[in-house]
Amino acid sequence: MGRPSPGAGASRLLAISDLHVGYQENRAIVRELKPSTPGDWLLVAGDVGERLADIEWALELLASRFERVVWTPGNHELWTPPGDPPGLRGTARYERLVQLCRGLGVLTPEDDYPVWEGAGGPVRIVPLFLLYDYTFLPDGHRTKESALAYAHQTGVVCTDEYLLHPDPHPSRDAWCRARVELTERRLAGLADGVPLVFVNHYPLVREPTDVLRHPEFAQWCGTTATRRWHTRHPTAAVIYGHLHIPRVTWYDGVRFEEVSLGYPREWRARPGGPRLLRDVLVP
């Protein structure tokens, strides 16, 4: 059931992802993002950009406008693109991003989970950094090796394979498993019953990837290890991005919303133009 709309002037919990501010059209949109009230919070579910300077520009701007900004990384932030410091790979790059955010007052998956007390609250905001482990296998494939070979055969291969380095972990899936284990320990310590709003770059369940034009891309879109998190814990909503298919779906009675802006060629084609800030608790 949808929650009632907040009263006039009530602060809102808002979300967006996949800003991709390396595109000038998207940068112009981000310049115009503003809260509706001084108390609005903004959840940013990853893929702000690829370069540190672009990520810092966008998050600094948003942090200056919203009461609180909560960020979780997408795969693009974790790339080591040409022109950025080459030594910032894997966990070293993630740690630099966390340091950048803390300097701006932006919360990250490494901080205490804050509680939103405004319209629709109280809810606890849980930003996640989990990556993926190639367990969202395309039909007909039972192993990561088979799925990757198929993707290379079709030509649909995520750029992560070339620019997202897992150092010092032996693989991206090993890094994912370590992040899942760490996060499960933190979630187990939440015993006060406050409903959670999960914020992750990737969907916590496989089903949203069923609409992908290229099903082989699903293996870079999450992990089956999180399949029951939204039922194991009291959950008010799950916010994610990455797929560039903004929509609302429901699983086990829990609302999942993909909140991406996406690339200009994608949002130009949508009826009504780009979808921007979404109300997390007021559908």
PDB file of C-alpha atoms in Angstrom:
ATOM      1  CA  MET A   1       0.000   0.000   0.000  1.00  0.00           C
ATOM      2  CA  GLY A   2       1.279   3.483  -0.855  1.00  0.00           C
ATOM      3  CA  ARG A   3       1.939   5.934   1.952  1.00  0.00           C
ATOM      4  CA  PRO A   4      -0.023   9.197   2.095  1.00  0.00           C
ATOM      5  CA  SER A   5       1.596  12.234   0.514  1.00  0.00           C
ATOM      6  CA  PRO A   6       3.492  14.444   2.935  1.00  0.00           C
ATOM      7  CA  GLY A   7       1.950  17.746   3.895  1.00  0.00           C
ATOM      8  CA  ALA A   8       2.990  20.984   2.250  1.00  0.00           C
ATOM      9  CA  GLY A   9       6.484  21.919   3.321  1.00  0.00           C
ATOM     10  CA  ALA A  10       7.291  18.478   4.762  1.00  0.00           C
ATOM     11  CA  SER A  11      10.839  17.308   4.155  1.00  0.00           C
ATOM     12  CA  ARG A  12      11.264  14.371   1.780  1.00  0.00           C
ATOM     13  CA  LEU A  13      13.610  11.438   1.352  1.00  0.00           C
ATOM     14  CA  LEU A  14      14.677  11.535  -2.313  1.00  0.00           C
ATOM     15  CA  ALA A  15      16.817   9.298  -4.514  1.00  0.00           C
ATOM     16  CA  ILE A  16      18.617   9.266  -7.849  1.00  0.00           C
ATOM     17  CA  SER A  17      21.449   7.275  -9.447  1.00  0.00           C
ATOM     18  CA  ASP A  18      23.543   6.964 -12.586  1.00  0.00           C
ATOM     19  CA  LEU A  19      24.132  10.681 -13.028  1.00  0.00           C
ATOM     20  CA  HIS A  20      27.067  10.064 -15.387  1.00  0.00           C
ATOM     21  CA  VAL A  21      28.194  13.672 -15.194  1.00  0.00           C
ATOM     22  CA  GLY A  22      30.942  13.104 -17.749  1.00  0.00           C
ATOM     23  CA  TYR A  23      28.169  13.866 -20.247  1.00  0.00           C
ATOM     24  CA  GLN A  24      27.597  17.625 -20.488  1.00  0.00           C
ATOM     25  CA  GLU A  25      23.828  17.148 -20.840  1.00  0.00           C
ATOM     26  CA  ASN A  26      23.769  15.224 -17.564  1.00  0.00           C
ATOM     27  CA  ARG A  27      26.014  17.756 -15.867  1.00  0.00           C
ATOM     28  CA  ALA A  28      23.525  20.460 -16.806  1.00  0.00           C
ATOM     29  CA  ILE A  29      20.715  18.413 -15.224  1.00  0.00           C
ATOM     30  CA  VAL A  30      22.687  17.926 -12.005  1.00  0.00           C
ATOM     31  CA  ARG A  31      23.241  21.695 -11.794  1.00  0.00           C
ATOM     32  CA  GLU A  32      19.465  22.068 -11.578  1.00  0.00           C
ATOM     33  CA  LEU A  33      18.807  19.419  -8.912  1.00  0.00           C
ATOM     34  CA  LYS A  34      17.451  21.137  -5.823  1.00  0.00           C
ATOM     35  CA  PRO A  35      15.532  20.096  -2.698  1.00  0.00           C
ATOM     36  CA  SER A  36      11.882  21.027  -2.302  1.00  0.00           C
ATOM     37  CA  THR A  37      12.459  21.927   1.360  1.00  0.00           C
ATOM     38  CA  PRO A  38      15.629  22.695   3.344  1.00  0.00           C
ATOM     39  CA  GLY A  39      15.267  19.376   5.200  1.00  0.00           C
ATOM     40  CA  ASP A  40      15.289  17.034   2.184  1.00  0.00           C
ATOM     41  CA  TRP A  41      17.788  14.172   2.122  1.00  0.00           C
ATOM     42  CA  LEU A  42      19.194  12.729  -1.114  1.00  0.00           C
ATOM     43  CA  LEU A  43      20.240   9.111  -1.676  1.00  0.00           C
ATOM     44  CA  VAL A  44      22.684   8.689  -4.575  1.00  0.00           C
ATOM     45  CA  ALA A  45      22.871   5.050  -5.671  1.00  0.00           C
ATOM     46  CA  GLY A  46      26.120   5.128  -7.599  1.00  0.00           C
ATOM     47  CA  ASP A  47      27.591   5.941 -10.997  1.00  0.00           C
ATOM     48  CA  VAL A  48      27.989   9.646 -10.395  1.00  0.00           C
ATOM     49  CA  GLY A  49      30.912   9.542 -12.819  1.00  0.00           C
ATOM     50  CA  GLU A  50      34.218   7.892 -13.664  1.00  0.00           C
ATOM     51  CA  ARG A  51      36.798  10.536 -12.801  1.00  0.00           C
ATOM     52  CA  LEU A  52      37.544  11.693  -9.284  1.00  0.00           C
ATOM     53  CA  ALA A  53      37.213  15.345 -10.247  1.00  0.00           C
ATOM     54  CA  ASP A  54      33.751  14.789 -11.748  1.00  0.00           C
ATOM     55  CA  ILE A  55      32.572  12.758  -8.751  1.00  0.00           C
ATOM     56  CA  GLU A  56      33.801  15.416  -6.343  1.00  0.00           C
ATOM     57  CA  TRP A  57      32.158  18.223  -8.353  1.00  0.00           C
ATOM     58  CA  ALA A  58      28.749  16.534  -8.324  1.00  0.00           C
ATOM     59  CA  LEU A  59      28.749  15.394  -4.700  1.00  0.00           C
ATOM     60  CA  GLU A  60      30.035  18.754  -3.458  1.00  0.00           C
ATOM     61  CA  LEU A  61      27.238  20.538  -5.321  1.00  0.00           C
ATOM     62  CA  LEU A  62      24.554  18.173  -4.001  1.00  0.00           C
ATOM     63  CA  ALA A  63      25.912  18.273  -0.448  1.00  0.00           C
ATOM     64  CA  SER A  64      25.700  22.080  -0.508  1.00  0.00           C
ATOM     65  CA  ARG A  65      21.985  21.917  -1.340  1.00  0.00           C
ATOM     66  CA  PHE A  66      20.518  18.957   0.529  1.00  0.00           C
ATOM     67  CA  GLU A  67      20.330  18.527   4.290  1.00  0.00           C
ATOM     68  CA  ARG A  68      22.109  15.201   3.955  1.00  0.00           C
ATOM     69  CA  VAL A  69      23.509  13.215   1.034  1.00  0.00           C
ATOM     70  CA  VAL A  70      24.072   9.455   1.261  1.00  0.00           C
ATOM     71  CA  TRP A  71      26.197   7.870  -1.471  1.00  0.00           C
ATOM     72  CA  THR A  72      27.008   4.325  -2.414  1.00  0.00           C
ATOM     73  CA  PRO A  73      29.444   3.471  -5.225  1.00  0.00           C
ATOM     74  CA  GLY A  74      28.546   2.159  -8.626  1.00  0.00           C
ATOM     75  CA  ASN A  75      30.886   0.305 -10.894  1.00  0.00           C
ATOM     76  CA  HIS A  76      31.888   3.466 -12.802  1.00  0.00           C
ATOM     77  CA  GLU A  77      33.279   5.187  -9.691  1.00  0.00           C
ATOM     78  CA  LEU A  78      35.482   2.139  -9.130  1.00  0.00           C
ATOM     79  CA  TRP A  79      37.027   2.194 -12.589  1.00  0.00           C
ATOM     80  CA  THR A  80      40.647   3.275 -13.001  1.00  0.00           C
ATOM     81  CA  PRO A  81      40.266   5.296 -16.225  1.00  0.00           C
ATOM     82  CA  PRO A  82      43.169   6.750 -18.188  1.00  0.00           C
ATOM     83  CA  GLY A  83      44.067  10.133 -16.741  1.00  0.00           C
ATOM     84  CA  ASP A  84      43.118   9.308 -13.153  1.00  0.00           C
ATOM     85  CA  PRO A  85      45.820   8.175 -10.677  1.00  0.00           C
ATOM     86  CA  PRO A  86      46.823   4.707 -11.947  1.00  0.00           C
ATOM     87  CA  GLY A  87      47.699   3.445  -8.472  1.00  0.00           C
ATOM     88  CA  LEU A  88      44.122   3.906  -7.268  1.00  0.00           C
ATOM     89  CA  ARG A  89      42.840   0.446  -8.019  1.00  0.00           C
ATOM     90  CA  GLY A  90      40.341  -1.699  -6.160  1.00  0.00           C
ATOM     91  CA  THR A  91      40.065  -1.035  -2.434  1.00  0.00           C
ATOM     92  CA  ALA A  92      42.546   1.858  -2.637  1.00  0.00           C
ATOM     93  CA  ARG A  93      40.247   3.683  -5.037  1.00  0.00           C
ATOM     94  CA  TYR A  94      37.183   2.927  -2.930  1.00  0.00           C
ATOM     95  CA  GLU A  95      38.939   4.205   0.176  1.00  0.00           C
ATOM     96  CA  ARG A  96      39.896   7.421  -1.642  1.00  0.00           C
ATOM     97  CA  LEU A  97      36.233   7.888  -2.600  1.00  0.00           C
ATOM     98  CA  VAL A  98      35.144   7.367   1.009  1.00  0.00           C
ATOM     99  CA  GLN A  99      37.746   9.913   2.129  1.00  0.00           C
ATOM    100  CA  LEU A 100      36.485  12.364  -0.505  1.00  0.00           C
ATOM    101  CA  CYS A 101      32.894  11.931   0.692  1.00  0.00           C
ATOM    102  CA  ARG A 102      33.789  12.432   4.333  1.00  0.00           C
ATOM    103  CA  GLY A 103      35.502  15.675   3.427  1.00  0.00           C
ATOM    104  CA  LEU A 104      32.230  16.834   1.873  1.00  0.00           C
ATOM    105  CA  GLY A 105      29.998  15.588   4.694  1.00  0.00           C
ATOM    106  CA  VAL A 106      28.511  12.869   2.455  1.00  0.00           C
ATOM    107  CA  LEU A 107      27.685   9.558   4.150  1.00  0.00           C
ATOM    108  CA  THR A 108      28.967   6.275   2.679  1.00  0.00           C
ATOM    109  CA  PRO A 109      28.590   2.518   3.307  1.00  0.00           C
ATOM    110  CA  GLU A 110      31.452   2.826   5.808  1.00  0.00           C
ATOM    111  CA  ASP A 111      29.544   5.173   8.120  1.00  0.00           C
ATOM    112  CA  ASP A 112      26.881   4.503  10.733  1.00  0.00           C
ATOM    113  CA  TYR A 113      23.488   3.941   9.145  1.00  0.00           C
ATOM    114  CA  PRO A 114      21.477   7.152   9.688  1.00  0.00           C
ATOM    115  CA  VAL A 115      17.802   7.256  10.670  1.00  0.00           C
ATOM    116  CA  TRP A 116      15.407   9.408   8.635  1.00  0.00           C
ATOM    117  CA  GLU A 117      12.759  10.989  10.863  1.00  0.00           C
ATOM    118  CA  GLY A 118      10.880  12.981   8.207  1.00  0.00           C
ATOM    119  CA  ALA A 119       7.828  12.084   6.104  1.00  0.00           C
ATOM    120  CA  GLY A 120       7.318   8.320   6.013  1.00  0.00           C
ATOM    121  CA  GLY A 121       9.846   7.723   8.802  1.00  0.00           C
ATOM    122  CA  PRO A 122      11.401   6.648  10.938  1.00  0.00           C
ATOM    123  CA  VAL A 123      13.462   4.432   8.629  1.00  0.00           C
ATOM    124  CA  ARG A 124      17.127   3.526   8.732  1.00  0.00           C
ATOM    125  CA  ILE A 125      19.106   4.255   5.561  1.00  0.00           C
ATOM    126  CA  VAL A 126      21.470   1.389   4.694  1.00  0.00           C
ATOM    127  CA  PRO A 127      23.890   2.274   1.881  1.00  0.00           C
ATOM    128  CA  LEU A 128      25.504  -0.872   0.496  1.00  0.00           C
ATOM    129  CA  PHE A 129      28.723  -1.581  -1.347  1.00  0.00           C
ATOM    130  CA  LEU A 130      28.538  -5.185  -2.520  1.00  0.00           C
ATOM    131  CA  LEU A 131      29.574  -5.465  -6.203  1.00  0.00           C
ATOM    132  CA  TYR A 132      28.569  -8.670  -8.048  1.00  0.00           C
ATOM    133  CA  ASP A 133      29.808 -12.238  -8.243  1.00  0.00           C
ATOM    134  CA  TYR A 134      28.641 -13.518 -11.650  1.00  0.00           C
ATOM    135  CA  THR A 135      25.829 -15.578 -10.080  1.00  0.00           C
ATOM    136  CA  PHE A 136      23.112 -13.905 -12.174  1.00  0.00           C
ATOM    137  CA  LEU A 137      23.841 -16.428 -14.914  1.00  0.00           C
ATOM    138  CA  PRO A 138      22.153 -16.276 -18.323  1.00  0.00           C
ATOM    139  CA  ASP A 139      19.891 -19.176 -19.264  1.00  0.00           C
ATOM    140  CA  GLY A 140      21.769 -22.276 -20.324  1.00  0.00           C
ATOM    141  CA  HIS A 141      24.906 -21.476 -18.324  1.00  0.00           C
ATOM    142  CA  ARG A 142      25.891 -22.974 -14.984  1.00  0.00           C
ATOM    143  CA  THR A 143      29.312 -21.409 -14.362  1.00  0.00           C
ATOM    144  CA  LYS A 144      30.951 -18.007 -14.423  1.00  0.00           C
ATOM    145  CA  GLU A 145      33.430 -19.240 -17.016  1.00  0.00           C
ATOM    146  CA  SER A 146      30.691 -20.375 -19.376  1.00  0.00           C
ATOM    147  CA  ALA A 147      28.707 -17.155 -18.942  1.00  0.00           C
ATOM    148  CA  LEU A 148      31.741 -14.963 -19.555  1.00  0.00           C
ATOM    149  CA  ALA A 149      32.706 -16.942 -22.650  1.00  0.00           C
ATOM    150  CA  TYR A 150      29.171 -16.488 -23.960  1.00  0.00           C
ATOM    151  CA  ALA A 151      29.288 -12.736 -23.312  1.00  0.00           C
ATOM    152  CA  HIS A 152      32.578 -12.417 -25.199  1.00  0.00           C
ATOM    153  CA  GLN A 153      31.086 -14.432 -28.045  1.00  0.00           C
ATOM    154  CA  THR A 154      28.102 -12.071 -28.309  1.00  0.00           C
ATOM    155  CA  GLY A 155      30.219  -8.948 -27.814  1.00  0.00           C
ATOM    156  CA  VAL A 156      28.211  -7.826 -24.756  1.00  0.00           C
ATOM    157  CA  VAL A 157      30.996  -7.457 -22.189  1.00  0.00           C
ATOM    158  CA  CYS A 158      30.905  -4.990 -19.299  1.00  0.00           C
ATOM    159  CA  THR A 159      33.754  -2.445 -19.300  1.00  0.00           C
ATOM    160  CA  ASP A 160      34.403  -3.520 -15.698  1.00  0.00           C
ATOM    161  CA  GLU A 161      36.350  -6.450 -17.124  1.00  0.00           C
ATOM    162  CA  TYR A 162      38.993  -3.967 -18.246  1.00  0.00           C
ATOM    163  CA  LEU A 163      38.794  -0.995 -15.849  1.00  0.00           C
ATOM    164  CA  LEU A 164      37.403  -2.236 -12.497  1.00  0.00           C
ATOM    165  CA  HIS A 165      40.310  -3.852 -10.685  1.00  0.00           C
ATOM    166  CA  PRO A 166      39.724  -5.869  -7.485  1.00  0.00           C
ATOM    167  CA  ASP A 167      43.146  -5.296  -5.847  1.00  0.00           C
ATOM    168  CA  PRO A 168      44.144  -6.741  -3.436  1.00  0.00           C
ATOM    169  CA  HIS A 169      41.404  -9.345  -3.878  1.00  0.00           C
ATOM    170  CA  PRO A 170      42.080 -12.067  -6.459  1.00  0.00           C
ATOM    171  CA  SER A 171      38.852 -11.323  -8.371  1.00  0.00           C
ATOM    172  CA  ARG A 172      35.797  -9.076  -8.423  1.00  0.00           C
ATOM    173  CA  ASP A 173      33.642 -11.940  -7.154  1.00  0.00           C
ATOM    174  CA  ALA A 174      36.015 -12.508  -4.228  1.00  0.00           C
ATOM    175  CA  TRP A 175      35.752  -8.810  -3.391  1.00  0.00           C
ATOM    176  CA  CYS A 176      31.964  -9.140  -3.572  1.00  0.00           C
ATOM    177  CA  ARG A 177      31.939 -12.101  -1.178  1.00  0.00           C
ATOM    178  CA  ALA A 178      34.076 -10.161   1.315  1.00  0.00           C
ATOM    179  CA  ARG A 179      31.713  -7.167   1.134  1.00  0.00           C
ATOM    180  CA  VAL A 180      28.633  -9.373   1.565  1.00  0.00           C
ATOM    181  CA  GLU A 181      30.111 -11.038   4.659  1.00  0.00           C
ATOM    182  CA  LEU A 182      31.082  -7.699   6.198  1.00  0.00           C
ATOM    183  CA  THR A 183      27.640  -6.224   5.536  1.00  0.00           C
ATOM    184  CA  GLU A 184      25.781  -9.254   6.881  1.00  0.00           C
ATOM    185  CA  ARG A 185      27.640  -8.855  10.167  1.00  0.00           C
ATOM    186  CA  ARG A 186      26.590  -5.214  10.386  1.00  0.00           C
ATOM    187  CA  LEU A 187      22.968  -6.004   9.549  1.00  0.00           C
ATOM    188  CA  ALA A 188      22.869  -8.705  12.216  1.00  0.00           C
ATOM    189  CA  GLY A 189      23.618  -6.046  14.791  1.00  0.00           C
ATOM    190  CA  LEU A 190      20.505  -4.012  13.955  1.00  0.00           C
ATOM    191  CA  ALA A 191      18.049  -5.173  16.580  1.00  0.00           C
ATOM    192  CA  ASP A 192      15.747  -2.186  17.168  1.00  0.00           C
ATOM    193  CA  GLY A 193      13.199  -3.086  14.475  1.00  0.00           C
ATOM    194  CA  VAL A 194      13.394   0.246  12.611  1.00  0.00           C
ATOM    195  CA  PRO A 195      12.460  -0.463   8.945  1.00  0.00           C
ATOM    196  CA  LEU A 196      15.356  -0.299   6.512  1.00  0.00           C
ATOM    197  CA  VAL A 197      15.777   1.503   3.206  1.00  0.00           C
ATOM    198  CA  PHE A 198      18.465  -0.406   1.334  1.00  0.00           C
ATOM    199  CA  VAL A 199      20.450   1.708  -1.140  1.00  0.00           C
ATOM    200  CA  ASN A 200      22.601  -0.314  -3.518  1.00  0.00           C
ATOM    201  CA  HIS A 201      23.876   0.289  -7.016  1.00  0.00           C
ATOM    202  CA  TYR A 202      22.648  -3.168  -8.034  1.00  0.00           C
ATOM    203  CA  PRO A 203      19.261  -4.807  -7.442  1.00  0.00           C
ATOM    204  CA  LEU A 204      19.211  -7.151  -4.450  1.00  0.00           C
ATOM    205  CA  VAL A 205      17.242  -9.752  -6.416  1.00  0.00           C
ATOM    206  CA  ARG A 206      17.682 -11.187  -9.893  1.00  0.00           C
ATOM    207  CA  GLU A 207      14.196 -10.442 -11.290  1.00  0.00           C
ATOM    208  CA  PRO A 208      14.783  -6.811 -12.378  1.00  0.00           C
ATOM    209  CA  THR A 209      17.408  -8.013 -14.844  1.00  0.00           C
ATOM    210  CA  ASP A 210      14.847 -10.150 -16.675  1.00  0.00           C
ATOM    211  CA  VAL A 211      13.923  -7.134 -18.843  1.00  0.00           C
ATOM    212  CA  LEU A 212      17.477  -6.509 -20.064  1.00  0.00           C
ATOM    213  CA  ARG A 213      17.785  -6.397 -23.837  1.00  0.00           C
ATOM    214  CA  HIS A 214      20.968  -8.452 -23.518  1.00  0.00           C
ATOM    215  CA  PRO A 215      20.424 -11.091 -20.796  1.00  0.00           C
ATOM    216  CA  GLU A 216      24.121 -11.961 -20.717  1.00  0.00           C
ATOM    217  CA  PHE A 217      24.744  -8.565 -19.058  1.00  0.00           C
ATOM    218  CA  ALA A 218      22.928  -9.705 -15.898  1.00  0.00           C
ATOM    219  CA  GLN A 219      26.076 -11.385 -14.551  1.00  0.00           C
ATOM    220  CA  TRP A 220      27.477  -7.883 -13.841  1.00  0.00           C
ATOM    221  CA  CYS A 221      24.304  -6.813 -12.008  1.00  0.00           C
ATOM    222  CA  GLY A 222      24.346  -8.277  -8.509  1.00  0.00           C
ATOM    223  CA  THR A 223      24.631 -11.415  -6.415  1.00  0.00           C
ATOM    224  CA  THR A 224      22.234 -14.159  -5.378  1.00  0.00           C
ATOM    225  CA  ALA A 225      23.676 -13.843  -1.850  1.00  0.00           C
ATOM    226  CA  THR A 226      21.325 -10.892  -1.194  1.00  0.00           C
ATOM    227  CA  ARG A 227      18.162 -12.642  -2.426  1.00  0.00           C
ATOM    228  CA  ARG A 228      16.469 -12.744   0.994  1.00  0.00           C
ATOM    229  CA  TRP A 229      17.798  -9.592   2.613  1.00  0.00           C
ATOM    230  CA  HIS A 230      14.565  -7.656   2.024  1.00  0.00           C
ATOM    231  CA  THR A 231      12.537 -10.399   3.772  1.00  0.00           C
ATOM    232  CA  ARG A 232      15.088 -11.275   6.451  1.00  0.00           C
ATOM    233  CA  HIS A 233      15.118  -7.674   7.681  1.00  0.00           C
ATOM    234  CA  PRO A 234      12.206  -5.249   8.139  1.00  0.00           C
ATOM    235  CA  THR A 235      12.369  -3.353   4.850  1.00  0.00           C
ATOM    236  CA  ALA A 236      10.517  -0.211   3.810  1.00  0.00           C
ATOM    237  CA  ALA A 237      12.049   0.039   0.314  1.00  0.00           C
ATOM    238  CA  VAL A 238      14.991  -1.008  -1.855  1.00  0.00           C
ATOM    239  CA  ILE A 239      16.601   1.683  -4.021  1.00  0.00           C
ATOM    240  CA  TYR A 240      18.975   0.746  -6.829  1.00  0.00           C
ATOM    241  CA  GLY A 241      20.277   1.847 -10.232  1.00  0.00           C
ATOM    242  CA  HIS A 242      22.737   0.401 -12.773  1.00  0.00           C
ATOM    243  CA  LEU A 243      20.164  -0.999 -15.210  1.00  0.00           C
ATOM    244  CA  HIS A 244      19.136   2.394 -16.619  1.00  0.00           C
ATOM    245  CA  ILE A 245      15.524   1.175 -16.613  1.00  0.00           C
ATOM    246  CA  PRO A 246      13.720   3.418 -14.097  1.00  0.00           C
ATOM    247  CA  ARG A 247      10.612   1.714 -12.737  1.00  0.00           C
ATOM    248  CA  VAL A 248       8.928   0.368  -9.609  1.00  0.00           C
ATOM    249  CA  THR A 249       8.470  -3.363  -8.969  1.00  0.00           C
ATOM    250  CA  TRP A 250       7.364  -5.327  -5.910  1.00  0.00           C
ATOM    251  CA  TYR A 251       8.888  -8.505  -4.526  1.00  0.00           C
ATOM    252  CA  ASP A 252       7.499 -10.238  -1.430  1.00  0.00           C
ATOM    253  CA  GLY A 253       5.467  -7.114  -0.710  1.00  0.00           C
ATOM    254  CA  VAL A 254       8.532  -4.823  -0.714  1.00  0.00           C
ATOM    255  CA  ARG A 255       8.845  -1.900  -3.099  1.00  0.00           C
ATOM    256  CA  PHE A 256      11.962  -1.870  -5.291  1.00  0.00           C
ATOM    257  CA  GLU A 257      12.705   1.251  -7.337  1.00  0.00           C
ATOM    258  CA  GLU A 258      15.325   1.745 -10.023  1.00  0.00           C
ATOM    259  CA  VAL A 259      16.136   5.457  -9.853  1.00  0.00           C
ATOM    260  CA  SER A 260      18.686   6.045 -12.611  1.00  0.00           C
ATOM    261  CA  LEU A 261      19.019   9.095 -14.818  1.00  0.00           C
ATOM    262  CA  GLY A 262      21.132   7.192 -17.345  1.00  0.00           C
ATOM    263  CA  TYR A 263      22.859   8.286 -20.539  1.00  0.00           C
ATOM    264  CA  PRO A 264      21.452  11.190 -22.599  1.00  0.00           C
ATOM    265  CA  ARG A 265      20.519   8.877 -25.482  1.00  0.00           C
ATOM    266  CA  GLU A 266      18.408   6.878 -23.025  1.00  0.00           C
ATOM    267  CA  TRP A 267      16.570   9.646 -21.160  1.00  0.00           C
ATOM    268  CA  ARG A 268      15.892  11.562 -24.382  1.00  0.00           C
ATOM    269  CA  ALA A 269      13.901   8.573 -25.623  1.00  0.00           C
ATOM    270  CA  ARG A 270      11.685   8.350 -22.526  1.00  0.00           C
ATOM    271  CA  PRO A 271       8.200   9.869 -22.691  1.00  0.00           C
ATOM    272  CA  GLY A 272       8.335  13.112 -20.740  1.00  0.00           C
ATOM    273  CA  GLY A 273      12.135  13.236 -20.715  1.00  0.00           C
ATOM    274  CA  PRO A 274      14.471  12.263 -17.873  1.00  0.00           C
ATOM    275  CA  ARG A 275      13.123  11.049 -14.541  1.00  0.00           C
ATOM    276  CA  LEU A 276      14.854  12.935 -11.793  1.00  0.00           C
ATOM    277  CA  LEU A 277      14.469  12.884  -8.007  1.00  0.00           C
ATOM    278  CA  ARG A 278      12.194  10.113  -6.752  1.00  0.00           C
ATOM    279  CA  ASP A 279      10.324  10.066  -3.441  1.00  0.00           C
ATOM    280  CA  VAL A 280      11.586   6.996  -1.601  1.00  0.00           C
ATOM    281  CA  LEU A 281       8.749   6.611   0.869  1.00  0.00           C
ATOM    282  CA  VAL A 282       5.871   8.260  -1.020  1.00  0.00           C
ATOM    283  CA  PRO A 283       5.318   6.396  -4.321  1.00  0.00           C
TER     284      PRO A 283
END
